[in-house]
Amino acid sequence: MSKMKGHISNIIQPVFAIFVGLAVGTIAILLAGESVFLTYREMWEGAFGSLYFLSNTLERSIPIILAGLGVAFAFRAGFFNLGAEGQLVMGAVTTAIVTVYLPFQGFLNLVISIGAGMLIAGLLSFFAGWMEQKFQINLLISTLLLNYIAVLFAGYLVSEPFRDTTSSGGVAHSVMVEDASKLPKLLTGMNVHYGFVLAIIITILLAFIIKRTTFGYEVRMLGQNMFFAQYGGINRKKVMFISMLISGMLAGLAGSVEVMGMHYRFIEGALTTPQFAWTGLMAALLANSNPVGTAIIAIFLAALDTGALGVERNTDVPNAISDIIQAVLILFISAKFTMAFIKSKRKRGAK
Amino acid sequence: MLELRGITKKYGEFTANDQIDFSLVKQEIHAIVGENGAGKTTLMRMLYGMEEPTSGDIFVHDKKRKIQSPNDAIGLGIGMVHQHFMLFPSFTIAENVVFHHEPRKKWRYDRKKANQEVEQLAKKFGMEINPNQKISDAPVGVQQRVEILKVLYQGAEIIILDEPTAVLTPLEVKDLLNSLRELVKMGKSIILITHKLNEVMEVADRITVLRDGKVSGSLKKEATDTEELSRLMVGRELQKKQLPKVTSGKAVLDVNQVYVNDSKNKAAVENISVQVHQGEIVGVAGVSGNGQSELIQAITGLVKTSAGKIRINDHDVTNHSVRQIRDRGLSHIPEDRYLWGAAKSASILDNLIMTDYRKSPLAQRGILNKGKIHSYVNNSIKRFDVKASSINTSAQYLSGGNLQKLIAAREIQKDTPLLLAAEPTRGVDIGAMEFIHEQIIEKRNNGDAVLLISSELSEILALSDRVLVMFEGKIVGEFDRENVSEEKLSLLMAGGTYE
């Protein structure tokens, strides 16, 4: 009974937020002087209207789902990983370099290069956790600042030592992945690749780990009351290290599959400009860090982006419409946090 | 000078202060005593404008006043010295004292004048300070003097001191009490909040005792003694339970000359030795805040000891991890059920399996067994009579008594050889209290060892085979069940001596 209630309120919150987001979008469309119905139809068409557009949307959702799951997992244990962007980029650049330099091609190359990307990204996130443990450096700050280091370092790697010099000019990028080692497409001629299947499998796996394993129990209890967890004998340090590692690895995987399945090389800025990591963070927060919810909302947010491109193609409404709707969602997330903060403060005052 | 009439403060359902009358005359020290949670601090926060009363009136100099902020209070000549100092560590003493009321030379800070004024002020009230010293270099006793000077500099006539001696060494306490007498001689009036009765008896003129948010006594110092005060502070009826004789066996818990430091590196537990045998309940009595929390945390592995040995069933568990100690056979009802004992937003189920979730049959190879967990949880809440609509309800919807029963269920039904029960019935209704007491006695009768730590005298007297008294981190008395009495305990708890 109350479990049902909990589930329903978990679903109602993001749905309501999205509804208000679309309502505010409506106002923006009216201001732009276009037909609301037409614009939203174009948006729907642009996101799901044909197999081709659907495949674009799903492809775009892959890194968002994976980065979102990474954030969600750390958040479940009570740790805020704001470093998904840096981890994603480090994962991507590592994969792009390793795949080119491995002496063999094929499936094994794919697995090893993606694994290397995940490892490096995981270590980056683990490093932030280690600094928290060792020097009491706030995770929010360290993970956020490590983004700059990671993104700029990756940019350096493909601008200087690992730059692809065969093509001239343009944005710095690494050498192309061999065909034999690419992550295959799900459907020929479509963008969506096997990374999507991987993302769905990991979503289910993570949901299982959180709900049904003893480690997941430790993660949840630590996230809900650190003192209670310690009282019960849960080792905070261990759980933090593991959950930060996993969180970083998932963000890294987001970058790695994007390289192996979509761009086939690391292109400077190609993973940061679309804001994959931050959109993933938004999905995790809107879904209360529930893995399945995170995946669903990630697909929705991806659809918002691809749909907005459709809107721009066929109407006079700029694709900033997607930004406006997302901004409203962010507003909702921060309002939720503010409310929780005020509530907890009030309670403490009453004590 | 100051009068409170019928002051009541409610937080939702909870009444923190109930119809409190209080008065302060010029040049007196009026002490407010009471246990932690009796409502002393709430009352003072209202006087200082940090909270507003739900009902009742405050009169200052016979005029009804509304005090809505600390600034209002300062304007009326009321100053407060907080328990936790509010000073800038990197500023000098003089800078801290004049802060917000700095003497200026045009638009600049006039350091010379500030130093002079502060020095004169200190001299006037017989306090020794060096105005140029940095707060971070000054000892705690001096920092407190700075707090008092700050209040005086703001022109306070009425000075409220909240637990001023909690952080001081005995020598500093003596200095402080002398300063207080000096202040009164110079025409100030003082409200002293504390739970240390010997200090009260030494310095106060009148004493108001609070218990459960109500005034349980208002007395002149000459007309009372520590014994009466502690009875007024703690006083509850005691029903001594019948404890069937159990021949106590070997020592299960052996705490040997243990020292624990608190977060400020002050010794909170000094040289404590306790043994608890099979079939025995050992009660540790004491006013909260005398080192019990630190002792509990040291035994359970939540803080490190600085010296001494702790053994469970002859295994050394000193400074082992919580999990290692629990695996040696400790279960633990924590003193604060919301902080340590439960995760409020988690379900009843999640809260109940905390101590057993790793073990068969609840889990195999790291995977939780849903079916086994459900039957385990359903059994527990039935056996311990936890009233809840469903095991998936989150713990925050349980009443205090029900949540405490849940925690007791989790810890008692495990059949561990040792139970550490800290304040097992604090703030729960009579029904839940009786129930938990029966469960603890049953555990003892089964031959397990129980260490009971409680500030509730009635609870200690009702349950314990043996009673120890803790005061300022030390054990100051030990009694058998046959020759213990409330009078003896309350005297020792208040820092008195008993021959």
PDB file of C-alpha atoms in Angstrom, chain A residues 1-3 208 210-215 217-218 220-221 224-235 238 347 349-351, chain B residues 11 302 322-323 326 332 334 336 338-343 345-346 350-351 353-354 357 363 366-368 370 390 392-393 410-411:
ATOM      1  CA  MET A   1       0.000   0.000   0.000  1.00  0.00           C
ATOM      2  CA  SER A   2       2.503   2.579   1.119  1.00  0.00           C
ATOM      3  CA  LYS A   3       5.006   1.008  -1.228  1.00  0.00           C
ATOM      4  CA  PHE A 208      19.377  -5.512  -9.368  1.00  0.00           C
ATOM      5  CA  ILE A 210      20.961  -1.799  -5.649  1.00  0.00           C
ATOM      6  CA  LYS A 211      17.816  -3.651  -4.719  1.00  0.00           C
ATOM      7  CA  ARG A 212      18.811  -7.240  -4.260  1.00  0.00           C
ATOM      8  CA  THR A 213      22.441  -7.537  -3.176  1.00  0.00           C
ATOM      9  CA  THR A 214      24.093  -7.011   0.183  1.00  0.00           C
ATOM     10  CA  PHE A 215      26.440  -4.476  -1.396  1.00  0.00           C
ATOM     11  CA  TYR A 217      21.960  -2.611   0.714  1.00  0.00           C
ATOM     12  CA  GLU A 218      25.148  -1.121   2.112  1.00  0.00           C
ATOM     13  CA  ARG A 220      21.497   2.463   0.161  1.00  0.00           C
ATOM     14  CA  MET A 221      21.921   2.551   3.930  1.00  0.00           C
ATOM     15  CA  GLN A 224      20.244   7.295   3.758  1.00  0.00           C
ATOM     16  CA  ASN A 225      21.986   7.620   7.102  1.00  0.00           C
ATOM     17  CA  MET A 226      25.737   7.455   7.325  1.00  0.00           C
ATOM     18  CA  PHE A 227      25.674   7.086  11.101  1.00  0.00           C
ATOM     19  CA  PHE A 228      23.209   4.221  11.001  1.00  0.00           C
ATOM     20  CA  ALA A 229      25.362   2.470   8.426  1.00  0.00           C
ATOM     21  CA  GLN A 230      28.476   2.828  10.549  1.00  0.00           C
ATOM     22  CA  TYR A 231      26.607   1.695  13.648  1.00  0.00           C
ATOM     23  CA  GLY A 232      25.568  -1.425  11.757  1.00  0.00           C
ATOM     24  CA  GLY A 233      29.149  -2.205  10.819  1.00  0.00           C
ATOM     25  CA  ILE A 234      29.218  -0.949   7.246  1.00  0.00           C
ATOM     26  CA  ASN A 235      32.650   0.266   6.232  1.00  0.00           C
ATOM     27  CA  LYS A 238      35.168   0.772   1.377  1.00  0.00           C
ATOM     28  CA  LYS A 347      13.089  19.395  11.800  1.00  0.00           C
ATOM     29  CA  GLY A 349      15.084  23.337  14.777  1.00  0.00           C
ATOM     30  CA  ALA A 350      12.259  21.409  16.431  1.00  0.00           C
ATOM     31  CA  LYS A 351      14.668  19.123  18.180  1.00  0.00           C
TER      32      LYS A 351
ATOM     33  CA  TYR B  11       7.239  22.617  18.339  1.00  0.00           C
ATOM     34  CA  LEU B 302      32.628   3.742  16.753  1.00  0.00           C
ATOM     35  CA  VAL B 322      32.250  -2.205  14.366  1.00  0.00           C
ATOM     36  CA  ARG B 323      31.700  -5.295  12.265  1.00  0.00           C
ATOM     37  CA  ARG B 326      29.520  -7.252  16.409  1.00  0.00           C
ATOM     38  CA  HIS B 332      23.728  -2.557  20.665  1.00  0.00           C
ATOM     39  CA  PRO B 334      22.073   3.044  20.548  1.00  0.00           C
ATOM     40  CA  ASP B 336      19.935   8.164  19.815  1.00  0.00           C
ATOM     41  CA  TYR B 338      17.234   8.676  14.956  1.00  0.00           C
ATOM     42  CA  LEU B 339      20.922   9.399  14.586  1.00  0.00           C
ATOM     43  CA  TRP B 340      22.463   5.952  15.065  1.00  0.00           C
ATOM     44  CA  GLY B 341      19.605   3.540  15.358  1.00  0.00           C
ATOM     45  CA  ALA B 342      17.714   3.864  12.110  1.00  0.00           C
ATOM     46  CA  ALA B 343      17.560   5.353   8.652  1.00  0.00           C
ATOM     47  CA  SER B 345      13.667   7.325   5.028  1.00  0.00           C
ATOM     48  CA  ALA B 346      14.384   3.603   4.667  1.00  0.00           C
ATOM     49  CA  ASP B 350      15.679  -2.294   5.582  1.00  0.00           C
ATOM     50  CA  ASN B 351      15.954  -1.029   9.147  1.00  0.00           C
ATOM     51  CA  ILE B 353      17.887  -6.424   8.619  1.00  0.00           C
ATOM     52  CA  MET B 354      20.856  -4.117   9.289  1.00  0.00           C
ATOM     53  CA  TYR B 357      21.734  -8.785   6.097  1.00  0.00           C
ATOM     54  CA  ALA B 363      21.602 -13.615   2.076  1.00  0.00           C
ATOM     55  CA  GLY B 366      25.950 -11.467  -1.588  1.00  0.00           C
ATOM     56  CA  ILE B 367      22.411 -11.804  -2.938  1.00  0.00           C
ATOM     57  CA  LEU B 368      19.542 -10.926  -0.615  1.00  0.00           C
ATOM     58  CA  LYS B 370      13.645 -11.817  -0.527  1.00  0.00           C
ATOM     59  CA  SER B 390       3.330  -2.601   6.219  1.00  0.00           C
ATOM     60  CA  ASN B 392       7.600  -1.321   3.417  1.00  0.00           C
ATOM     61  CA  THR B 393       6.501   1.747   5.351  1.00  0.00           C
ATOM     62  CA  ARG B 410      16.760  -6.137  15.809  1.00  0.00           C
ATOM     63  CA  GLU B 411      19.267  -6.174  18.639  1.00  0.00           C
TER      64      GLU B 411
END
